[in-house]
Each structure stands twice: as structure tokens, then as C-alpha cells.
Amino acid sequence: MSTTATAVEGEHHHHGPAKGIGRWLFATNHKDIGTMYLWTALAMFFLGGAFAMVIRMELFQPGLQLVNPDWFNRMFTMHGLVMVFGAIMPAWVGFANWQIPLMIGAPDMAMPRMNLLSYWLLPVALLVLVSTFFMEGNAPAFGWTFYAPLSTTFAPDTADFFIFGVHLLGISSIMGAINVIATIVNLRAPGMTLMKMPMFVWTWLITAFLLIAVMPVLAGVVTMMLTDRNFGTAFFDASGGGDPLMFQHIFWFFGHPEVYIMILPSFGVVSQILPTFARKPLFGYASMVYATGAIAFLSFIVWGHHMFATGLPLAGELYFMYATMLIAVPTGVKIFNWAATMWRGSMTFEAPMLFSIAFVFLFTIGGLTGLMMAMGPADMQYHSTYFIVAHFHYTLVPGAVFALMAGTYYWLPIWCGRMYDEKLAKIHFWLSAISVNVLFFPQHFVGLAGMPRRVPDYPLQFADFNMIISIGGFVYGLSQLMFVYIVVKAIRSGKPTPDQVWEGAKGLEWELPNPLPFHTHTTPPRVD
Ligand code: CU1
């Protein structure tokens, strides 16, 4: 066959792993690409965190002291965009790259070079987004939801760079999702049937379908913005026959599933970790799979709950209310299963377990406030207050971020072949768990008392709580520096990972073969 010669020739070009920077620039190995995703996400976590620190410093006391209102708007806009698209989503893609091939017994991702392209589009897109700070007109200030007409008629020219950045991020995400699906569908080891797959793989498979379904919707809405802004269309402009509310419908058709894109992999990670440290198999595996699928399906048909205050028709409001409340059913199944997994288990409380247990408790708080907001008439009161901010930060910080921390401590020994310092990790956990509640719990109170979100200043009555919130924010932010220290320390001087990383994983079917040296290239020679 004619491909044989090419294959042999190809081998010459791939004689051993590339050295120096080339190893990273031209990486096609799922581990190297996963590593790049994870470091990029961590850097963006701190950039988004820096914006959050500015926000909390400004709100530390009433009155304007640090930034003017325009800068404040830029800060919360970029905070949201960087955290969602730069930190949480790429971090999960990093996890997917590292873990999915290992967990299903695949040699690599199905399309290694597309994988490389997916990755490199990411820093380019983030650079496009962040470089708007240095352009005339300055960075976008229309919130991460960039509602029209604020983002169309009333935004500076840098909004076009924002649109370009979102397109690039979308292409990167879609290609990443295609790769995940192709890998799981085609490259499972013999015997790895779908219903034997580890929960992390299942949740990522479903996440990938969500991404493919809604990232084009996001691309569509920013394209409509682009043509509204530059080519005389009036999709969102009532004076030209359009409708600004249509923006919200399209945006939230993307936006609500997007929330689950960030949280489903968390469900997967926690479903791996709880059994290991409870020394029991996951309770209700099949129901976990079906619950994940049900949540994903429901996520497409509830977007109107973001729009109760726009004056939906009564029938529409009732529909979105009941559909949204339905999500509590599969979510309840999951929480029950996690509790039942721990029930009468012989639990130990290493850092991954601590973060996972905190996830179960604190994500549930976010779920319950979500249920409160799902009630249309009540939402008219909560709408656009700090109560909303409290709600979604509970789902995304002690939700997604805690699961990312749990997963990192759990799998770092496999990723770098070395153990982290358990004592420091426990301190990191307790600092994070306490400060995250000091940071976000009182936001429920100021929200219910009527403090609006996205404001740089507030009346005196909110001063005490805001100071407490800010202190919680500073402690939480500083504590995450400890995480970097622990990870770097493990990589540089951690004890070598033992044959059995987690004693509790013994006998559980998703136990991984290890230790896998950091620089091992398991990819077989390519024959394309
Ligand atoms: Cu939603």
C-alpha cells in the first residue's frame, strides 16, 4: 500500500519527542495538550481573579475610591468572560485531554492535530479579548451577557474585537467537543462498553454534545451583532423592525446550557472521587448517567427563566417556571446518589474528598436558590440583585472551581508522577471553604435587601455586609496562590507516586494504571 512509505517517512520526522519550546508548539500528545490547557486555565483564573479583586476593593466601602463607573463595568465584564471562557471551560478541556484517553484505554485523542489547533486558538482568542484594554474605546463594558442594544448601538469599536474573540473561542470549543465525541465513540478499549465508562467520561460525552449544540448559537448571535453594528441590519434594533428581546432569547438558548457545560464535568469528577474515599462503588451508576442526560436535555428548554422580568406572556412564564423546576428532579437523584455512596462507607478525608464533599453541600445551596429564582413572581424581586450573583457564584465557585481543585489533587499524582503535600492541601481546602462562604453567603442577604448587581457604589445600609464580603474575597483569592505553590512543589519535589495512588481506589473498576511518567508518549506511530 502506498501509505506504508509515508508512514515510515513520517516516523523519521517524529524521532522522539520534540525538544524545548517545539515540544509545546507542535504537541499532538493528549497529555502535553492537556497540560497546556490546564496551565492556560490557571493563568486565566488568576487574571479573572484579579478583576474580581478590583471589584471587591471598589465595593469594600461605599463611595467611589478605586475606579470610575466605566472601569467598574469593564472589570465585571472581563471577569465573567475570562472566568467562563478562559478559566473554567479550558480547565475542563484540559481534564478531558488528560483523563478521557487514559480512562477508556485509548492511545490518544482521535484527532491529535485538530486537538493542537483547538488549543492554540484559545490563547489567541483570549489575547484578542484582553488586548481591547489597550485599544481606543477600551475593553467592553456590557457584561458577560452583552445584551443588545448596549453591545450593538452603544458599544465602542472594540466590541468588534470582542465578537472576533468569541468566534475564535467557539471554533476552539467545537473542535474540542468533536474530538471528545470521536475519541469516546471510536477509541474505547475492547470491553469498555458505554455503560461501563467512568462517570467523568460520561459527563464529558454529554457536555461535548451540549457544546456542539450551543456554541454555533453563540456564534450566530455575535454574528447578528456584527452585522447590526457594521452592515446596517437591525436584528436587535426596534427602529429597523428588529427586537432587542430576541437577543436575550438567542443568548440564553446558548447561555443556560453553557452553565451545564461548566458543571457536568464537575458532576463527573465528584462521582469518581467520592467512591474512592468512601471505599464503595458509586451508588446508582445507571441513574447517574440518565440523570446527566436528563439535565442536559432540560437545559435546552428553560432559557426563559432568565427573562421573567421582561414581561413574558403568562403561558410562557408558567411553562418556563415548571420546566426549570423539573431540573431539580435529576439533580436530586444525583445528590441522593452521592450521599448514598458515602453512606456507611469507610471514609477518609484527603484533599480531593474534602473538596468533593464541600462541592456536594455548597453546589446544593446554589441549586436551592436556583429553585427559588425559578418561581417567576418571586424572581421579579430577585432579578438583577446580588441574590442572583450569590446564586450563580455558588454553582460556579464551590461548584465548578471546587470540583476542578478536587480533580487536580486527585489526578495530579498521575499527571506529574509525584504526590502533592497533603497537609498544605488540607489548609488550602479549609481556607477556601471558609472564605468562599464569607464571600458569597452574605451576597444573598444584600441581594434580598435590594442591592442591585453591577453597581460600583451602594447606600450605607449595605456597608457592613459588603466589607465582610470583600474580606472573604481577598482571603479566597490569596488562598488560591497556595494552590499554585502546592502544585509547583509537587511537580518539582513531590514524593514519587506509589503504584497505588489512592488506596481506596483498589478494586474499583475505574482504577487507573499508574504511575504514568509525565513525559511518556503513549501515542503509537501515526500511519496517516
Ligand atoms: Cu438558566
XYZ file of C-alpha atoms and ligand atoms in Angstrom:
529
model
C 0.000 0.000 0.000
C 1.196 3.460 -0.823
C 0.670 4.710 2.716
C 3.441 2.461 4.042
C 6.231 4.611 2.659
C 4.653 7.742 4.075
C 4.310 6.093 7.431
C 7.968 5.150 7.531
C 8.991 8.605 6.355
C 6.676 10.122 8.954
C 8.494 8.148 11.594
C 11.737 9.859 10.673
C 10.195 13.221 11.347
C 8.864 12.066 14.684
C 12.055 10.577 16.010
C 11.425 11.042 19.714
C 9.541 13.896 21.299
C 10.360 17.431 20.131
C 12.701 19.326 22.402
C 12.362 22.735 24.019
C 9.540 25.030 23.025
C 8.810 22.871 19.972
C 7.506 20.185 22.267
C 4.681 22.522 23.214
C 4.201 24.430 19.955
C 3.767 21.252 17.942
C 2.408 18.921 20.610
C -0.037 16.337 19.375
C 0.123 14.258 22.536
C -3.030 14.425 24.607
C -1.028 14.786 27.799
C 1.051 17.741 26.620
C -2.024 19.440 25.167
C -3.937 18.728 28.369
C -1.103 20.255 30.357
C -1.136 23.393 28.205
C -4.897 23.737 28.641
C -4.542 23.407 32.403
C -1.769 25.992 32.774
C -3.626 28.404 30.486
C -6.785 27.962 32.527
C -4.872 28.534 35.761
C -3.331 31.751 34.396
C -6.778 32.950 33.322
C -8.203 32.001 36.730
C -5.771 34.492 38.241
C -6.429 37.150 35.597
C -10.198 36.818 36.115
C -9.483 36.746 39.832
C -7.521 39.998 39.594
C -10.574 41.651 38.013
C -12.698 40.261 40.864
C -10.268 41.715 43.397
C -10.685 45.156 41.806
C -14.459 44.739 42.062
C -14.258 43.738 45.744
C -11.818 46.547 46.555
C -14.165 49.109 44.994
C -17.098 47.676 46.951
C -15.117 47.375 50.195
C -16.739 50.590 51.357
C -19.401 52.949 49.987
C -18.314 55.819 47.787
C -16.110 55.658 44.706
C -12.451 55.211 45.517
C -10.562 52.910 43.170
C -12.228 53.021 39.753
C -14.784 55.106 37.923
C -18.099 53.522 36.900
C -16.907 52.798 33.339
C -13.888 50.909 34.618
C -16.060 49.061 37.090
C -18.257 47.917 34.189
C -15.180 46.715 32.286
C -13.984 44.840 35.349
C -17.136 42.746 35.871
C -17.490 42.222 32.106
C -13.966 40.874 31.697
C -14.170 38.974 34.991
C -17.148 36.996 33.708
C -15.786 36.427 30.205
C -12.321 35.390 31.361
C -13.617 33.058 34.081
C -16.193 31.339 31.845
C -14.287 31.120 28.542
C -10.703 31.382 29.746
C -10.621 29.520 33.056
C -13.420 27.014 33.688
C -14.133 25.745 30.159
C -10.456 25.328 29.158
C -9.698 23.693 32.509
C -12.306 21.020 31.784
C -10.910 20.532 28.277
C -7.520 20.023 29.927
C -9.057 17.389 32.208
C -10.723 15.769 29.184
C -7.437 15.589 27.310
C -5.585 14.009 30.183
C -8.238 11.684 31.526
C -10.520 10.504 28.734
C -7.883 8.570 26.755
C -6.476 7.088 29.987
C -9.907 6.147 31.324
C -11.201 4.435 28.183
C -7.895 2.869 27.189
C -7.348 4.976 24.062
C -3.821 5.683 22.773
C -4.603 9.405 22.359
C -7.419 11.716 21.309
C -8.956 10.711 17.995
C -7.673 13.758 16.110
C -4.388 14.838 17.689
C -3.560 17.647 15.274
C -7.033 19.158 15.429
C -6.534 18.944 19.176
C -3.430 21.121 18.817
C -5.353 23.645 16.714
C -8.179 23.733 19.280
C -5.664 24.580 21.945
C -3.729 27.279 20.111
C -6.883 29.128 19.065
C -7.558 29.604 22.757
C -4.650 31.870 23.786
C -5.095 33.800 20.514
C -8.786 34.370 21.288
C -8.052 35.366 24.863
C -5.367 37.771 23.649
C -7.854 39.348 21.217
C -10.298 39.748 24.108
C -7.851 41.167 26.638
C -5.985 43.394 24.156
C -9.118 45.564 23.929
C -7.895 47.134 27.181
C -5.116 48.774 25.138
C -7.278 49.941 22.239
C -9.129 53.166 21.600
C -12.570 52.793 23.152
C -11.187 50.402 25.788
C -12.442 46.958 26.788
C -16.125 46.019 26.519
C -18.280 47.162 29.421
C -21.547 45.414 28.602
C -21.371 42.433 30.963
C -20.559 38.841 30.033
C -24.121 38.556 28.658
C -23.516 41.517 26.285
C -27.192 42.387 25.868
C -28.220 44.405 22.815
C -28.547 47.346 22.299
C -25.809 48.042 24.870
C -23.408 45.817 22.910
C -24.580 46.962 19.466
C -25.733 50.571 19.258
C -23.956 51.839 22.359
C -20.650 49.952 22.385
C -17.238 51.200 21.199
C -15.472 49.678 18.175
C -13.628 47.243 20.402
C -16.904 45.299 20.552
C -15.963 44.003 17.078
C -12.742 42.560 18.519
C -14.824 41.030 21.280
C -17.024 39.404 18.598
C -13.943 38.073 16.775
C -12.605 36.676 20.047
C -15.890 34.888 20.749
C -15.859 33.370 17.249
C -12.356 32.006 17.831
C -13.331 30.617 21.230
C -16.358 28.977 19.627
C -14.301 27.302 16.895
C -11.859 26.047 19.523
C -14.643 24.650 21.725
C -16.498 22.958 18.870
C -13.353 21.248 17.599
C -12.537 20.160 21.138
C -16.020 18.710 21.532
C -15.839 16.860 18.196
C -12.558 15.361 19.351
C -14.044 14.212 22.647
C -17.007 12.556 20.933
C -14.862 10.938 18.226
C -12.466 9.616 20.868
C -15.164 8.161 23.107
C -17.168 6.676 20.248
C -14.245 5.173 18.324
C -11.289 4.571 20.603
C -12.655 2.702 23.601
C -10.614 -0.374 24.551
C -12.259 -3.765 23.942
C -14.763 -4.451 26.705
C -15.194 -0.764 27.597
C -18.893 -0.621 26.774
C -20.755 2.666 27.151
C -22.377 1.639 30.415
C -19.015 0.667 31.875
C -17.441 4.034 31.174
C -16.245 6.027 34.192
C -18.707 8.805 35.119
C -16.196 11.510 34.204
C -16.140 10.179 30.639
C -19.936 10.027 30.524
C -20.396 13.574 31.784
C -17.840 14.868 29.269
C -19.523 12.989 26.397
C -22.800 14.704 27.235
C -21.019 18.041 27.735
C -19.493 17.695 24.272
C -22.950 17.322 22.738
C -24.098 20.440 24.608
C -21.095 22.336 23.227
C -21.787 21.274 19.657
C -25.430 22.254 20.045
C -24.995 25.722 21.548
C -21.629 27.151 20.538
C -22.972 27.733 16.992
C -25.908 29.588 18.567
C -23.440 31.852 20.355
C -21.533 32.315 17.101
C -24.844 33.159 15.403
C -25.839 35.792 17.922
C -22.460 37.541 17.811
C -22.601 37.456 14.005
C -26.005 39.147 14.118
C -24.422 41.726 16.426
C -21.602 42.182 13.945
C -23.965 42.835 11.062
C -26.149 45.099 13.219
C -23.078 47.083 14.153
C -21.402 47.296 10.762
C -23.656 46.296 7.899
C -26.973 48.000 8.551
C -29.047 45.019 9.667
C -31.442 45.608 12.545
C -31.905 42.213 14.158
C -31.925 43.759 17.615
C -32.965 47.278 16.704
C -36.668 48.103 17.073
C -36.340 51.218 14.923
C -35.398 48.977 12.000
C -38.088 46.374 12.673
C -35.950 44.174 14.909
C -36.330 43.251 18.561
C -33.760 43.642 21.335
C -35.554 40.904 23.287
C -34.677 38.460 20.524
C -31.073 38.933 21.608
C -31.932 37.666 25.075
C -33.809 34.646 23.704
C -30.898 33.605 21.480
C -28.257 34.412 24.077
C -29.922 32.364 26.820
C -30.638 29.471 24.479
C -26.849 29.274 24.477
C -26.356 30.623 27.988
C -28.330 28.163 30.031
C -26.751 25.016 28.523
C -23.436 26.834 28.921
C -23.949 26.682 32.675
C -24.175 22.899 32.422
C -21.144 22.783 30.141
C -19.241 24.155 33.134
C -20.907 21.951 35.750
C -21.487 18.491 34.193
C -17.764 17.613 34.222
C -17.802 18.613 37.917
C -20.509 16.023 38.483
C -18.246 13.516 36.755
C -15.173 14.306 38.846
C -17.094 14.160 42.119
C -18.627 10.847 41.053
C -15.084 9.459 40.641
C -13.707 10.811 43.903
C -16.484 10.027 46.417
C -16.357 6.241 45.767
C -12.560 6.179 46.128
C -12.508 7.821 49.546
C -15.706 6.147 50.772
C -14.314 2.788 49.587
C -17.606 1.871 47.973
C -18.731 1.743 44.348
C -20.756 4.707 43.114
C -24.384 4.294 44.174
C -26.800 4.198 41.227
C -24.356 4.388 38.309
C -27.032 3.974 35.619
C -29.308 6.554 37.222
C -26.331 8.944 37.320
C -25.905 8.522 33.565
C -29.594 9.043 32.873
C -29.816 11.988 35.278
C -26.909 13.659 33.471
C -28.695 13.129 30.151
C -31.962 14.466 31.569
C -30.278 17.593 32.946
C -28.625 18.169 29.564
C -31.945 17.785 27.737
C -33.814 20.072 30.152
C -31.066 22.688 29.881
C -32.252 23.419 26.325
C -35.855 24.215 27.204
C -35.625 26.517 30.217
C -33.849 29.632 28.912
C -36.877 31.864 29.553
C -36.213 31.801 33.311
C -33.583 34.460 32.651
C -36.255 36.686 31.157
C -39.164 36.698 33.645
C -38.649 40.410 34.235
C -39.024 41.206 30.530
C -42.751 40.514 30.714
C -43.216 37.095 29.148
C -46.780 36.046 28.300
C -48.358 34.264 31.304
C -48.366 30.909 29.499
C -44.673 31.352 28.696
C -43.826 32.281 32.255
C -45.687 29.256 33.637
C -44.026 26.942 31.119
C -40.511 28.169 31.917
C -41.268 28.007 35.663
C -42.334 24.378 35.618
C -39.706 23.264 33.107
C -36.987 24.856 35.231
C -38.246 23.250 38.436
C -38.107 19.863 36.681
C -34.299 20.137 36.682
C -34.435 19.681 40.447
C -35.543 16.064 39.884
C -32.448 14.646 38.113
C -30.254 16.942 40.225
C -31.886 15.495 43.338
C -31.177 11.989 42.023
C -27.506 12.878 41.784
C -27.287 14.397 45.247
C -29.104 11.380 46.695
C -26.676 9.035 44.918
C -23.633 10.925 46.198
C -24.993 10.811 49.738
C -25.818 7.108 49.368
C -22.298 6.459 48.051
C -20.846 7.915 51.242
C -23.453 6.262 53.484
C -21.727 3.741 55.743
C -18.590 3.986 53.684
C -15.240 3.889 55.454
C -14.402 7.433 54.562
C -11.088 9.229 54.761
C -10.737 12.940 54.162
C -7.854 13.633 51.827
C -7.954 16.933 49.921
C -9.825 15.587 46.860
C -12.512 14.152 49.160
C -12.792 17.359 51.197
C -13.287 19.453 48.067
C -15.812 16.913 46.735
C -17.886 16.848 49.922
C -17.845 20.654 50.023
C -18.974 20.560 46.404
C -21.983 18.413 47.261
C -23.072 20.712 50.104
C -22.357 24.074 48.520
C -23.493 23.277 44.994
C -26.770 22.197 46.579
C -27.118 25.685 48.097
C -26.737 27.102 44.587
C -29.307 24.602 43.352
C -31.823 25.572 46.019
C -31.505 29.301 45.333
C -31.925 28.382 41.676
C -35.217 26.788 42.577
C -36.211 29.990 44.408
C -35.433 32.050 41.328
C -37.282 29.619 39.076
C -40.531 30.923 40.547
C -41.437 33.739 38.200
C -43.273 36.044 40.603
C -40.529 35.696 43.216
C -37.881 36.265 40.574
C -39.360 39.689 39.897
C -37.980 40.568 43.336
C -34.605 38.829 42.994
C -33.983 39.916 39.416
C -30.787 41.892 38.866
C -29.902 41.881 42.569
C -26.925 40.432 44.409
C -29.095 37.397 45.170
C -28.543 36.304 41.554
C -24.809 36.925 41.921
C -24.786 34.792 45.078
C -26.732 32.012 43.323
C -24.569 31.563 40.273
C -21.324 32.022 42.156
C -22.349 29.146 44.451
C -22.818 26.958 41.377
C -19.578 28.075 39.739
C -17.062 28.604 42.558
C -17.755 25.993 45.264
C -19.378 24.207 42.307
C -17.146 24.112 39.242
C -13.935 25.525 40.769
C -14.014 23.247 43.840
C -14.534 20.250 41.547
C -11.554 21.396 39.476
C -9.468 21.605 42.651
C -10.710 18.184 43.789
C -9.900 16.677 40.405
C -6.472 18.290 40.286
C -5.459 16.917 43.685
C -6.943 13.544 42.742
C -5.163 13.164 39.408
C -2.043 15.327 39.831
C -0.119 12.274 41.122
C -0.849 10.607 37.778
C -0.251 13.710 35.675
C 3.196 14.530 37.065
C 4.197 11.245 38.695
C 4.614 12.956 42.059
C 2.485 13.438 45.175
C 1.362 16.810 46.481
C 1.752 17.899 50.113
C -1.442 16.628 51.776
C -1.112 18.858 54.817
C -0.811 22.040 52.747
C -3.662 20.904 50.502
C -5.899 20.481 53.551
C -5.032 24.000 54.689
C -5.792 25.210 51.173
C -9.151 23.462 51.388
C -10.187 24.909 54.742
C -9.101 28.440 53.813
C -11.029 28.140 50.544
C -14.133 26.545 52.043
C -14.479 29.117 54.826
C -13.616 32.199 52.776
C -15.814 31.204 49.828
C -18.832 31.244 52.153
C -17.807 34.530 53.760
C -17.512 35.838 50.212
C -20.760 34.583 48.731
C -23.235 33.801 51.521
C -23.861 37.405 52.650
C -24.500 38.311 48.997
C -27.845 36.542 49.469
C -28.661 38.999 52.274
C -27.725 42.227 50.495
C -29.492 40.912 47.400
C -32.723 40.153 49.237
C -32.443 43.587 50.879
C -32.428 45.085 47.399
C -28.810 45.765 46.492
C -28.543 45.705 42.680
C -25.747 43.810 40.938
C -23.254 45.529 38.608
C -23.067 48.754 40.625
C -19.820 50.450 41.745
C -21.437 52.051 44.783
C -24.299 51.446 47.207
C -26.217 53.048 50.090
C -24.770 52.966 53.614
C -27.144 50.227 54.765
C -25.175 47.655 52.735
C -21.751 48.750 54.008
C -21.159 46.144 56.743
C -22.041 43.141 54.631
C -20.037 44.415 51.665
C -16.949 44.802 53.819
C -17.356 41.228 55.077
C -17.902 40.017 51.507
C -14.758 41.786 50.319
C -12.660 40.344 53.141
C -13.938 36.878 52.199
C -12.976 37.654 48.607
C -9.441 38.723 49.473
C -8.850 35.642 51.637
C -10.280 33.343 48.968
C -8.131 34.983 46.278
C -4.937 34.789 48.345
C -5.650 31.168 49.310
C -5.533 30.200 45.648
C -1.891 31.305 45.478
C -1.323 28.471 47.892
C -2.805 26.081 45.323
C -0.167 27.155 42.786
C 2.558 26.680 45.388
C 1.299 23.183 46.227
C 1.100 22.142 42.563
C 4.545 23.529 41.687
C 6.048 21.973 44.801
C 4.564 18.584 43.877
C 5.900 18.773 40.316
C 9.396 19.833 41.404
C 9.997 17.901 44.576
C 6.997 15.727 45.432
C 7.471 12.131 46.505
C 7.176 9.748 43.535
C 3.642 8.484 43.046
C 3.286 4.978 44.513
C 1.919 2.084 42.445
C -1.424 2.544 44.138
C -2.062 6.306 44.299
C -5.248 6.109 46.301
C -5.553 3.040 48.441
C -9.338 3.485 48.424
C -9.498 3.050 44.651
C -8.330 -0.567 44.934
C -10.806 -2.861 43.264
C -12.963 -0.075 41.869
C -13.356 -0.604 38.157
C -12.162 2.877 37.163
C -8.842 2.473 38.908
C -6.128 3.800 36.622
C -2.906 2.094 35.673
C -0.088 4.112 37.215
C 2.297 5.652 37.784
C 2.342 7.131 34.310
C 5.502 9.185 33.925
C 4.868 12.792 32.975
C 6.811 12.666 29.716
C 5.588 9.311 28.491
C 4.300 9.452 24.944
C 1.842 6.637 24.589
C 0.844 7.667 21.081
C 1.696 4.882 18.633
C 3.340 5.816 15.314
C 0.913 7.558 13.020
C 0.023 5.884 9.759
C -1.775 8.723 8.015
Cu -30.619 29.360 33.167
